[in-house]
CSV table of C-alpha atoms in Angstrom, one decimal:
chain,number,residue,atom,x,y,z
X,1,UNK,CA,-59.4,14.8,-156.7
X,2,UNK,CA,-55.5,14.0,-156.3
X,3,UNK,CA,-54.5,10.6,-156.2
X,4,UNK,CA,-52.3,12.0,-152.9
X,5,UNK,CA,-55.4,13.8,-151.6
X,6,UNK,CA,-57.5,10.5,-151.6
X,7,UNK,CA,-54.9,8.6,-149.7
X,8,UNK,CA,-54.5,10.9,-147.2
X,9,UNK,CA,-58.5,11.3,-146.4
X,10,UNK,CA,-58.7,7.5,-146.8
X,11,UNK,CA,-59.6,5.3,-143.7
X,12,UNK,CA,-60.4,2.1,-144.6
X,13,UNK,CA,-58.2,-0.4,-146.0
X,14,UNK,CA,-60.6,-0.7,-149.6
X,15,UNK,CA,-59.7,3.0,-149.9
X,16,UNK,CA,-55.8,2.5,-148.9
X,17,UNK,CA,-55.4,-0.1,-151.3
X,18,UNK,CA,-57.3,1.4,-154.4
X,19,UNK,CA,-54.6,4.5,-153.7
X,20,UNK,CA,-52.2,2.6,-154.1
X,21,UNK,CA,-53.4,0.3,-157.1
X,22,UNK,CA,-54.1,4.3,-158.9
X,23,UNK,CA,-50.8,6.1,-157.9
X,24,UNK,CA,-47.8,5.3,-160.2
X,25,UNK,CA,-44.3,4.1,-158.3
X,26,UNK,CA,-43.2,7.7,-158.9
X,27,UNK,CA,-45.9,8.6,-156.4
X,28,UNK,CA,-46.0,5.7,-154.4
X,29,UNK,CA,-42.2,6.4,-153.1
X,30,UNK,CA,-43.4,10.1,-152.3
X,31,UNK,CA,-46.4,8.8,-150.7
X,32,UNK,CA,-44.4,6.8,-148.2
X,33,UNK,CA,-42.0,9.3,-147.9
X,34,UNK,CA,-45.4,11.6,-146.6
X,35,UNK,CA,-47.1,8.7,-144.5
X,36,UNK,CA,-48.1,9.9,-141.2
X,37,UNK,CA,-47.6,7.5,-138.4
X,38,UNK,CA,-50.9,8.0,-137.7
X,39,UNK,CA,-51.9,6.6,-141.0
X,40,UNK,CA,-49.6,3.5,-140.9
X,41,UNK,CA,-50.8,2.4,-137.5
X,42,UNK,CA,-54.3,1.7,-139.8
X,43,UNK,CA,-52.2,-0.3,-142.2
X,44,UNK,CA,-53.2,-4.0,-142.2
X,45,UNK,CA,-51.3,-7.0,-144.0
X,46,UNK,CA,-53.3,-6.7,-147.1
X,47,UNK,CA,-52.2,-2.6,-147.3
X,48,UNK,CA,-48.2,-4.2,-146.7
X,49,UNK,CA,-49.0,-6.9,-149.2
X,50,UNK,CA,-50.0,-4.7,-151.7
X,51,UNK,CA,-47.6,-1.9,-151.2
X,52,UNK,CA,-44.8,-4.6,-151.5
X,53,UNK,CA,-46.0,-6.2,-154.8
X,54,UNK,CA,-46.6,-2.9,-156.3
X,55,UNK,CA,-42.7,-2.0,-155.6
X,56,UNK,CA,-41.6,-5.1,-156.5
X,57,UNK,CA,-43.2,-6.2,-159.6
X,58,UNK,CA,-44.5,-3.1,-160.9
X,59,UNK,CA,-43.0,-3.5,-164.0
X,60,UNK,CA,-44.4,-7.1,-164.5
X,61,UNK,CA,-47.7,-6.9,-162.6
X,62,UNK,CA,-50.5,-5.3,-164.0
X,63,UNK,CA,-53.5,-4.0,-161.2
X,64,UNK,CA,-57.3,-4.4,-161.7
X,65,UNK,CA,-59.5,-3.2,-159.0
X,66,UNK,CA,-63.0,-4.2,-159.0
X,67,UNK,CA,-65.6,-3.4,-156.4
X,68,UNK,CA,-62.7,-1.6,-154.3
X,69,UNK,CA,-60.6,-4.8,-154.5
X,70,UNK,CA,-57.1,-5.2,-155.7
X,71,UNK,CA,-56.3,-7.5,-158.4
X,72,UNK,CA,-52.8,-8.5,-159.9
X,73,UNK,CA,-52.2,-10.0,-163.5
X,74,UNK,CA,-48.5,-10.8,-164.9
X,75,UNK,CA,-47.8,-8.4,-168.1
X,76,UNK,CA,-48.3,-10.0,-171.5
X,77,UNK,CA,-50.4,-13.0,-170.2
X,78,UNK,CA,-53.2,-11.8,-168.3
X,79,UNK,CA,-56.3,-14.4,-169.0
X,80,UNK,CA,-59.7,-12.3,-169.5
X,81,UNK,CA,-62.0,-14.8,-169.6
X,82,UNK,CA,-61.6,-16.4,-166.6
X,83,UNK,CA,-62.6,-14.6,-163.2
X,84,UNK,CA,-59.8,-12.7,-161.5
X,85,UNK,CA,-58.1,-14.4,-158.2
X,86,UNK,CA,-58.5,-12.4,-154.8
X,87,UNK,CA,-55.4,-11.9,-152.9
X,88,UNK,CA,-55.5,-13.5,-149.6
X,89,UNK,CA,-54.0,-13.2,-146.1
X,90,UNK,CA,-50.9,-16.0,-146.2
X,91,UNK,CA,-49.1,-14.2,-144.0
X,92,UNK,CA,-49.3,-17.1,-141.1
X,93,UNK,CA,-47.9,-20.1,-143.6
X,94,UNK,CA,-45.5,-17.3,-144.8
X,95,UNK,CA,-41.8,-18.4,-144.3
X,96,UNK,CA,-38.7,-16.0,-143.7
X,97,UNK,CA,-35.4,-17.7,-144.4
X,98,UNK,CA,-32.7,-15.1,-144.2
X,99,UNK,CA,-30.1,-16.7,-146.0
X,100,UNK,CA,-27.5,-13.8,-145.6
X,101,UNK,CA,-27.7,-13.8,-142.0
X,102,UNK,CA,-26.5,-17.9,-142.1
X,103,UNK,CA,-23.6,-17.0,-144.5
X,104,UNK,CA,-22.3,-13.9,-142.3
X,105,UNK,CA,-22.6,-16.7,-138.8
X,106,UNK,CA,-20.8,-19.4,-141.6
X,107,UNK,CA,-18.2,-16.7,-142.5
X,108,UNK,CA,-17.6,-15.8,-138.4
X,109,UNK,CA,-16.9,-18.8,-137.8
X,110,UNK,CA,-14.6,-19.9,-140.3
X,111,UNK,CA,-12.6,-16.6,-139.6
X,112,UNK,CA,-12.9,-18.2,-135.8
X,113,UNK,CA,-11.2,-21.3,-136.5
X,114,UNK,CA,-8.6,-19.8,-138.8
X,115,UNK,CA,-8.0,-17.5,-136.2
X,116,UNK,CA,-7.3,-20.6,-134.0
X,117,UNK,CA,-5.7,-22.7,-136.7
X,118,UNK,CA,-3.3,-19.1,-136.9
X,119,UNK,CA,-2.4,-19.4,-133.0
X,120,UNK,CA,-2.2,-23.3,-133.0
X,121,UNK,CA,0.4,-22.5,-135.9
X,122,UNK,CA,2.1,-19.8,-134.5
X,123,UNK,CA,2.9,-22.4,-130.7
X,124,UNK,CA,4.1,-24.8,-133.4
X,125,UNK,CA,6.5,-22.6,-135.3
X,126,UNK,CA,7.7,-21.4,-131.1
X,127,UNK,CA,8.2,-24.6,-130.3
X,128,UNK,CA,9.7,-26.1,-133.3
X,129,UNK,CA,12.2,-23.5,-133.0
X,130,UNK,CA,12.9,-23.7,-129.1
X,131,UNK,CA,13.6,-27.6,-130.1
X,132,UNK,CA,16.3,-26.3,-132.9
X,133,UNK,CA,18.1,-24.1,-129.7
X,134,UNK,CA,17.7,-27.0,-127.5
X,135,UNK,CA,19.5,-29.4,-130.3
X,136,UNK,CA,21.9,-26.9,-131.1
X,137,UNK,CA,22.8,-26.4,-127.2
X,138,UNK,CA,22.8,-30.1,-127.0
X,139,UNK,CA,25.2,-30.4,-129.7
X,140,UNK,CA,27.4,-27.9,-128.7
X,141,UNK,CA,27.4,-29.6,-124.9
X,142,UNK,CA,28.0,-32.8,-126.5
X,143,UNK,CA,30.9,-31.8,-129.1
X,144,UNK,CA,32.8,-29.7,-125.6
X,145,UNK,CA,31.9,-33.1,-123.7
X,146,UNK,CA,33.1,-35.3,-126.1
X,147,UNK,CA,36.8,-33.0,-126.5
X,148,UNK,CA,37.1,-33.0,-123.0
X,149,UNK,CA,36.8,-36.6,-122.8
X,150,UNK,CA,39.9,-36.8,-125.9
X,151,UNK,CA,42.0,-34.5,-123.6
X,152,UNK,CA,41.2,-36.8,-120.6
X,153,UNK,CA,42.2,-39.9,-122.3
X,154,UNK,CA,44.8,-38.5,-123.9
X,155,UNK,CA,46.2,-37.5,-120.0
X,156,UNK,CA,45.8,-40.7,-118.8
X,157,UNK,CA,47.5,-42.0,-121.8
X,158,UNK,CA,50.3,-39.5,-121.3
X,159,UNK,CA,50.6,-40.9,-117.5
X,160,UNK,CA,50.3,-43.8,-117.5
X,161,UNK,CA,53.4,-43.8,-120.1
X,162,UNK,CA,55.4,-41.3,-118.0
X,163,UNK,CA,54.8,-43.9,-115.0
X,164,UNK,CA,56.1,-46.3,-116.8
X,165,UNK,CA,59.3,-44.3,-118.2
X,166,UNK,CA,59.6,-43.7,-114.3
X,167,UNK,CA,59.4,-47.1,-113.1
X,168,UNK,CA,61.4,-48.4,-115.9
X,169,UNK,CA,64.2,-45.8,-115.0
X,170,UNK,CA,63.7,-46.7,-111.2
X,171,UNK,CA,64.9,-50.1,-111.5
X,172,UNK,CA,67.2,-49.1,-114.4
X,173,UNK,CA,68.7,-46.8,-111.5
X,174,UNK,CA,68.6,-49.1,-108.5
X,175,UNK,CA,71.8,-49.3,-106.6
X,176,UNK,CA,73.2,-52.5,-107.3
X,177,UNK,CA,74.5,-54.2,-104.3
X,178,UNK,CA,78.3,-55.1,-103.8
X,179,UNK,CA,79.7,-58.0,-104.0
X,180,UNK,CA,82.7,-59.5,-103.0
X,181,UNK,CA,85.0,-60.8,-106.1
X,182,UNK,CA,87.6,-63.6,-106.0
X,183,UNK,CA,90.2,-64.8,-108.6
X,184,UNK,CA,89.6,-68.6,-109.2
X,185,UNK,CA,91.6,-69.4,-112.3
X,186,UNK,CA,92.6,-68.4,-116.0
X,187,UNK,CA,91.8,-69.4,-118.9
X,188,UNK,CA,93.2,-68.9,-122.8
X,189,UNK,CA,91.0,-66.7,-124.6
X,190,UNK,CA,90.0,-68.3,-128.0
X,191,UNK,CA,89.1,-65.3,-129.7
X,192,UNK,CA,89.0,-61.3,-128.9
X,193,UNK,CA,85.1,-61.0,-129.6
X,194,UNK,CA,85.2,-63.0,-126.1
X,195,UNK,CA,86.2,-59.1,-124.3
X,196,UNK,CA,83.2,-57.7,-126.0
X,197,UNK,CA,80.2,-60.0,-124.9
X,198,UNK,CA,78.8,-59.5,-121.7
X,199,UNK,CA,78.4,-62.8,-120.2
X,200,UNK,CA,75.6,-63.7,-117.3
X,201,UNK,CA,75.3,-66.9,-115.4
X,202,UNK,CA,72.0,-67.5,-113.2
X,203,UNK,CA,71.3,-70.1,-110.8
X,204,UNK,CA,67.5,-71.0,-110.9
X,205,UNK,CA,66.1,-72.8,-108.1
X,206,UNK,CA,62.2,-73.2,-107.9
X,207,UNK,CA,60.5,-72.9,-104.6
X,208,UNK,CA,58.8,-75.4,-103.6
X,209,UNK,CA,55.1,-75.2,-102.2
X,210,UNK,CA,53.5,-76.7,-99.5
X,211,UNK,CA,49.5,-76.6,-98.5
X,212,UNK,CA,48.9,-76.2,-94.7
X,213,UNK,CA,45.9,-77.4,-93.3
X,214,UNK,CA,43.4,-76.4,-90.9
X,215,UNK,CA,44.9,-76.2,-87.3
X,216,UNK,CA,48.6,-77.3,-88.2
X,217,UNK,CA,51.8,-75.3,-87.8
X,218,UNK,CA,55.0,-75.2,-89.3
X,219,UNK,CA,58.1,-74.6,-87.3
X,220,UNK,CA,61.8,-74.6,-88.8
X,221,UNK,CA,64.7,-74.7,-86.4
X,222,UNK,CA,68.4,-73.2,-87.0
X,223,UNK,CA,69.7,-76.6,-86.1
X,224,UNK,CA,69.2,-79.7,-88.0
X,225,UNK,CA,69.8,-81.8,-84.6
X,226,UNK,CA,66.7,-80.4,-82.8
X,227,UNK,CA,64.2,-80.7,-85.6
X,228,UNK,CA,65.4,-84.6,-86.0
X,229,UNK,CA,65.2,-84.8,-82.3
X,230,UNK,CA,61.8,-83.5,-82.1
X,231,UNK,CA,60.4,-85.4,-84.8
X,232,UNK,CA,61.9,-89.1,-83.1
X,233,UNK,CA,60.3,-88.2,-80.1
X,234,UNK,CA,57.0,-87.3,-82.1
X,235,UNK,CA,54.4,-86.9,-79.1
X,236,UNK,CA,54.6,-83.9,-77.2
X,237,UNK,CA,52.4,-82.1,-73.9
X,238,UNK,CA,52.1,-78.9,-74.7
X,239,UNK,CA,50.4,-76.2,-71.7
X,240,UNK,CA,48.2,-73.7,-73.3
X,241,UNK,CA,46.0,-71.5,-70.7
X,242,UNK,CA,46.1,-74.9,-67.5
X,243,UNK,CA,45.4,-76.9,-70.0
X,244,UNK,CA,47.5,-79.3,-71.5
X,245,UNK,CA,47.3,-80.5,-75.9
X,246,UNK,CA,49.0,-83.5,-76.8
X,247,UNK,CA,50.8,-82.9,-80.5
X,248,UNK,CA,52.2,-84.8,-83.2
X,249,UNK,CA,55.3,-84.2,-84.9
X,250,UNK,CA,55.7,-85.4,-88.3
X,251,UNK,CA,58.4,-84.8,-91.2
X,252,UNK,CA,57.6,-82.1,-93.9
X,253,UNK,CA,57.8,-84.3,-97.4
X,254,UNK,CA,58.2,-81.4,-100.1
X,255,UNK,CA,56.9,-81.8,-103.7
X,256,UNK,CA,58.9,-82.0,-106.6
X,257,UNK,CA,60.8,-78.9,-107.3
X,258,UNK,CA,63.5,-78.0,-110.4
X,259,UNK,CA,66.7,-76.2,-110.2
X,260,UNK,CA,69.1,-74.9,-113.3
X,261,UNK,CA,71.7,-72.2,-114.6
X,262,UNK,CA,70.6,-69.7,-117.0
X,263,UNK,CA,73.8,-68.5,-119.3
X,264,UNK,CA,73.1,-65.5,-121.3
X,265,UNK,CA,75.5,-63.6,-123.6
X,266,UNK,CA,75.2,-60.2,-124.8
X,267,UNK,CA,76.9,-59.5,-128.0
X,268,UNK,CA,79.0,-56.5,-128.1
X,269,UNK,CA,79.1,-56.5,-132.0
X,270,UNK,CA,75.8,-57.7,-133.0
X,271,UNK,CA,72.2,-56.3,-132.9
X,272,UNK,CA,68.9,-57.4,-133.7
X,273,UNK,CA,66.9,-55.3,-136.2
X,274,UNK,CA,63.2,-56.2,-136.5
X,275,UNK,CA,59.9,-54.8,-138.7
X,276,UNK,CA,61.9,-54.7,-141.7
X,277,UNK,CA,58.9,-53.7,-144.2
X,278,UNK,CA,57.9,-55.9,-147.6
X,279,UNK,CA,59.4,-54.4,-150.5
X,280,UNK,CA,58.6,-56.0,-154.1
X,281,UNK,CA,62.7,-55.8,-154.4
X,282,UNK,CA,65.0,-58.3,-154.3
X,283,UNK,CA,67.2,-59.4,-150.7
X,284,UNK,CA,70.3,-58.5,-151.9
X,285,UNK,CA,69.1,-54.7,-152.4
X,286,UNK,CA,66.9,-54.5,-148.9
X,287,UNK,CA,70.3,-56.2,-147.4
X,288,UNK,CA,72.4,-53.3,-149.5
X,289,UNK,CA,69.8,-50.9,-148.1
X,290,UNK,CA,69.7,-52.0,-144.2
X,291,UNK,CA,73.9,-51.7,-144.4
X,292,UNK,CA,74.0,-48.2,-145.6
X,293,UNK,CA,71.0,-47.1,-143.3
X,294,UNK,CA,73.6,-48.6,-140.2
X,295,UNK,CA,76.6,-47.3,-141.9
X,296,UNK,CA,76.0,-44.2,-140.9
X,297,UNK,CA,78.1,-42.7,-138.0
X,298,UNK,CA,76.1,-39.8,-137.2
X,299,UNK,CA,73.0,-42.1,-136.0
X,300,UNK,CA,75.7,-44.1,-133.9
X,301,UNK,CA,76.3,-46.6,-136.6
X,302,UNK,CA,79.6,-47.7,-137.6
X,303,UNK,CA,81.4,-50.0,-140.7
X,304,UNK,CA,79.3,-53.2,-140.9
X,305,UNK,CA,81.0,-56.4,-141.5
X,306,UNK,CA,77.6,-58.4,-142.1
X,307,UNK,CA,74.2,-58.2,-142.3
X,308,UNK,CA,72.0,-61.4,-142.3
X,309,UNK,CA,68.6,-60.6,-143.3
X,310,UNK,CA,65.4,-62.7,-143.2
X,311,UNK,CA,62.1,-61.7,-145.5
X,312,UNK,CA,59.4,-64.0,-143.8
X,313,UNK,CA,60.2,-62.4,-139.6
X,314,UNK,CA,61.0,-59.8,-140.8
X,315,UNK,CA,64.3,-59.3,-139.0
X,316,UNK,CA,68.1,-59.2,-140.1
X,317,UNK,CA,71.3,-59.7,-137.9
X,318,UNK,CA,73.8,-56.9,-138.2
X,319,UNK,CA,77.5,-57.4,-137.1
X,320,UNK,CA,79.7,-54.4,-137.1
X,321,UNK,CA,83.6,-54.5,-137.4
X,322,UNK,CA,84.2,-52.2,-134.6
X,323,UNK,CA,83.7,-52.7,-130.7
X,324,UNK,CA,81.1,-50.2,-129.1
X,325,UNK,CA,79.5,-49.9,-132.2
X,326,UNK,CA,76.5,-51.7,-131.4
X,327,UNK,CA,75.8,-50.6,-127.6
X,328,UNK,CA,76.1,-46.9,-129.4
X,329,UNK,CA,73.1,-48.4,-131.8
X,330,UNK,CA,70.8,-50.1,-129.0
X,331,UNK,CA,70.6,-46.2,-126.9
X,332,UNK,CA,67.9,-45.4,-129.4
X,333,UNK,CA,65.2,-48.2,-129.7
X,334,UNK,CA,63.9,-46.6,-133.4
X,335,UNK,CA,66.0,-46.3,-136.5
X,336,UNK,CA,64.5,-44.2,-139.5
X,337,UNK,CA,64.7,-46.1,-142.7
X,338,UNK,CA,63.5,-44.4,-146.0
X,339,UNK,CA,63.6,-46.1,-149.2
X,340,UNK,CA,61.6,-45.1,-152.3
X,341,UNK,CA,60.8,-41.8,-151.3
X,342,UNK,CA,59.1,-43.2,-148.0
X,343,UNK,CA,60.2,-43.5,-144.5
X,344,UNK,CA,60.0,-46.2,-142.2
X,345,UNK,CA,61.2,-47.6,-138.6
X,346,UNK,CA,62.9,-49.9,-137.6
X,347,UNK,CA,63.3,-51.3,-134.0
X,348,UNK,CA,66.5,-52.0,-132.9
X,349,UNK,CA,67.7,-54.4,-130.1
X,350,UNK,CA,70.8,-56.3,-128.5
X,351,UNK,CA,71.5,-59.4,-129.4
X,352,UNK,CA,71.5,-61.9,-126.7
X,353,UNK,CA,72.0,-65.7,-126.8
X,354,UNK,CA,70.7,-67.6,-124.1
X,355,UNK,CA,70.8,-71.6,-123.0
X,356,UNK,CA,70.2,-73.7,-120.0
X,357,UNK,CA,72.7,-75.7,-118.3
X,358,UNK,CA,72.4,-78.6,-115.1
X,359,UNK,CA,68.6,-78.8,-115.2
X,360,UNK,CA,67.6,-80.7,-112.5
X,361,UNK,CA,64.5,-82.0,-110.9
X,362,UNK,CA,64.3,-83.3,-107.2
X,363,UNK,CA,61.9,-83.8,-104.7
X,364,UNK,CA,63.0,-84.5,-100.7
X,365,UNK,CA,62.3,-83.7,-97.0
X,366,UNK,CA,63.3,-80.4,-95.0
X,367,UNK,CA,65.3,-81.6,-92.6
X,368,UNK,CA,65.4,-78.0,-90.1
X,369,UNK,CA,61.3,-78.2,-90.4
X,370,UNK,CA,58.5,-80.4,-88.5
X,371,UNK,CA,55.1,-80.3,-89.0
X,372,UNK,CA,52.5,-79.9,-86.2
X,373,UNK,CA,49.2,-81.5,-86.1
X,374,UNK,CA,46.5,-82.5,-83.5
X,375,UNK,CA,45.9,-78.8,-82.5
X,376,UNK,CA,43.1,-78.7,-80.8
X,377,UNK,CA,40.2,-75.7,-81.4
X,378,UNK,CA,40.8,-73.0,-78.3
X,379,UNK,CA,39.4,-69.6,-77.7
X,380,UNK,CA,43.0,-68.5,-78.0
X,381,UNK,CA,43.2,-66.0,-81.6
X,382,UNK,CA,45.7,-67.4,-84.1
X,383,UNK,CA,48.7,-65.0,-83.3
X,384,UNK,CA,48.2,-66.0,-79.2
X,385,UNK,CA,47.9,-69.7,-80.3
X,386,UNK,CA,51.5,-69.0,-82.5
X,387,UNK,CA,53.4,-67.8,-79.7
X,388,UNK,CA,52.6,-70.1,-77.2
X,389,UNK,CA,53.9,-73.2,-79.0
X,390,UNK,CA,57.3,-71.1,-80.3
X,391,UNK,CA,57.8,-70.6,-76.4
X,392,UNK,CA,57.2,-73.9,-75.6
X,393,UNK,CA,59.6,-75.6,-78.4
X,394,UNK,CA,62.4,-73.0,-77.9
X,395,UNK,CA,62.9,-73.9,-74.4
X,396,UNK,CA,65.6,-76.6,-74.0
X,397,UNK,CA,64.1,-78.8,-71.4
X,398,UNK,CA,60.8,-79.6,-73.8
X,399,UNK,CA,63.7,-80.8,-76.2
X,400,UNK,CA,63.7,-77.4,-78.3
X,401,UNK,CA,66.1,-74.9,-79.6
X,402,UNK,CA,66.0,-71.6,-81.8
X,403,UNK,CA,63.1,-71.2,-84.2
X,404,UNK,CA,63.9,-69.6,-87.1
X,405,UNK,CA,60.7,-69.4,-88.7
X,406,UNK,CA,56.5,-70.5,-87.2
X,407,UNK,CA,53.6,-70.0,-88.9
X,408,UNK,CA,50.6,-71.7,-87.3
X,409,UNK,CA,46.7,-71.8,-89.6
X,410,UNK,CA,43.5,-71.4,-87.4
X,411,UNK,CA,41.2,-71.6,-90.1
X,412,UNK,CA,41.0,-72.4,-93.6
X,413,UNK,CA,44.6,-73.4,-95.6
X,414,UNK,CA,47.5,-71.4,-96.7
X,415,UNK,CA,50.7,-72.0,-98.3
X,416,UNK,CA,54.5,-72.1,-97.3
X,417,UNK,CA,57.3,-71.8,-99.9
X,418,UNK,CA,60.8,-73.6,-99.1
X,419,UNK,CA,63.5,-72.7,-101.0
X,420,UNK,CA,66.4,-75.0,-101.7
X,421,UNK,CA,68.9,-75.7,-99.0
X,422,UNK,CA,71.5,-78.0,-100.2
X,423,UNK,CA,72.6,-79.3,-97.1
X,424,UNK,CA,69.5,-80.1,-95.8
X,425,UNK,CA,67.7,-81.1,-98.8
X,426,UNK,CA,68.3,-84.6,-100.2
């Protein structure tokens, strides 16, 4: 009988397993290919067993079957003294650990977080680069901000010289009032340079402050007479709203004030040239130098007849031969001067000598003012208060006259200036 034809009309598991224990592998794969479904529902786990150790380690197994059971020696080391073991049915304490199927979850996972790690990457690189735009916008704001700011200062810098140029020219150009001249007397001139100076003479007089208090006035007559009068009498009734303030009038005692003449010269040969720079040369050649620079007639310089020049200000003193020469030089306040291949400037001014004369300091009463006190606190305002005593001293029959100045202080203290008046000031 065929080893296929037994397997086929086999039933029992003995039979199934002495088949396949017979067959060679050649056989066994064509066998399986031919098992009916039929026949593998009568397959148990010893048939399974057996089938899978015969395809597995056919060439190292060798099979014994004795008494229709299935023995399995390894090849080469088979013992034949000692009794053959039976297979048995382990399949219960029989462990599946499917070590491919942890490495494929392993791998899906890792590809998982890479993924991740590739997004988390990709926001980074976004947002790195929308920082770059926002610093490069920001730099580009701040550069235009900061320009902006330059021309603005730069503006201000323009006007506020321009207002000055304006308000320097203003009073430069304000109309100087007239003034009646009258011949006093002659005098021998010592020397023709005297034509050329413009002489000035100012007289100086301080004024003199004077602290009113709280509830005091000041009033200053037009006459002398009426102020003395008024401050003999002293006590006066004064009507303000049906009611009647007794007052006090007291002598104003001035404090010390100082009065002098001011003579000033302008030269109309000289000039003063200043920010002379240091030169490791001698003073003869910067003097040689500073002549030749004025010399010239083209920047409104003329022949010079000395030059005084001083290294530690700075300065030098230039006196010109000619008359006009040196108001020509003054128009422009800057003077190029280039020595040694470099260029300086040189600023350029009149000169003017200057000394006081009759300084005096005095101190003494005003004799056309009285002072006010003993004002009592009304519900008057300050300016109603003011012109109720003005009416009362103008009028003759309280012992007034004409008030040329009032000022009366409800609250606090201010101060009144006198200037000198040297008839009435002792």
């Amino acid at each position: 009988m065929r080893c296929a034809d037994y397997f086929h009309k086999s039933q029992t598991c003995k039979d199934l397993c002495t088949c396949l224990t017979l067959c060679s592998m050649h056989k066994v794969k064509h066998m399986l290919k031919c098992l009916p479904y039929q026949s593998l529902k009568l397959c148990t786990v010893e048939i399974l067993a057996c089938l899978a150790l015969r395809l597995l380690y056919y060439p190292v197994y060798s099979t014994y079957c004795e008494s229709g059971v299935l023995f399995l020696f390894p090849q080469g080391s088979m013992d034949l003294t000692s009794q053959p073991c039976s297979l048995k049915d382990d399949s219960i304490n029989l462990k599946v650990i499917d070590h491919s199927g942890a490495q494929i979850d392993e791998i899906d996972n890792l590809k998982e977080e890479l993924e991740k790690w590739k997004e988390r990457l990709e926001k980074a690189e976004k947002q790195k680069d929308e920082l770059l735009l926002l610093k490069l916008s920001a730099d580009g704001k701040r550069d235009q901000t900061q320009d902006e700011l330059r021309k603005l200062m730069d503006l201000e810098e323009e006007q506020c010289k321009e207002s000055m140029i304006k308000k320097e020219n203003q009073e430069i150009k304000r109309e100087i009032p007239k003034k009646k001249m009258k011949f006093t007397r002659m005098e021998n001139a010592e020397s023709d340079d005297t034509f050329l100076n413009t002489c000035c003479l100012f007289h100086i007089a301080a004024k003199i402050p004077f602290r009113l208090q709280q509830r005091q006035a000041l009033l200053t007559f037009e006459e002398e007479d009426v102020a003395q009068k008024l401050i003999r009498r002293e006590k006066h009734t004064v009507s303000l709203d049906n009611e009647k303030i007794e007052l006090k009038a007291m002598p104003v005692t001035l404090e010390t004030g100082v009065k002098f003449e001011l003579h000033v010269t302008i030269s109309g040969e000289k000039i003063n040239v200043s920010e002379v720079p240091h030169l490791p040369i001698p003073d003869e050649w910067i003097r040689d130098k500073i002549e030749l620079n004025f010399y010239k007639s083209k920047q409104g310089g003329g022949e010079v007849k000395d030059v005084r020049y001083d290294r530690r200000s700075r300065t030098a003193i230039i006196t010109f031969l000619k008359p006009g020469v040196a108001n020509n030089c003054v128009k422009c306040t800057k003077h190029p001067f280039c020595i040694n291949e470099k260029c300086f400037m040189l600023s350029v001014s009149p000169s003017i000598e200057k000394h006081l004369e009759k300084f005096q300091i005095f101190s003494g009463i005003s004799k056309r003012t009285i002072l006010l006190s003993g004002i009592q606190e009304v519900e008057e305002d300050e300016e109603s208060m003011q012109d109720m005593i003005e009416i009362h001293f103008q009028k003759p029959s309280n012992g007034g006259g004409e008030i040329e100045n009032i000022r009366y202080v409800a609250t606090g203290t201010k101060l009144a200036y006198f200037e000198e008046d040297t008839e009435n000031v002792a």
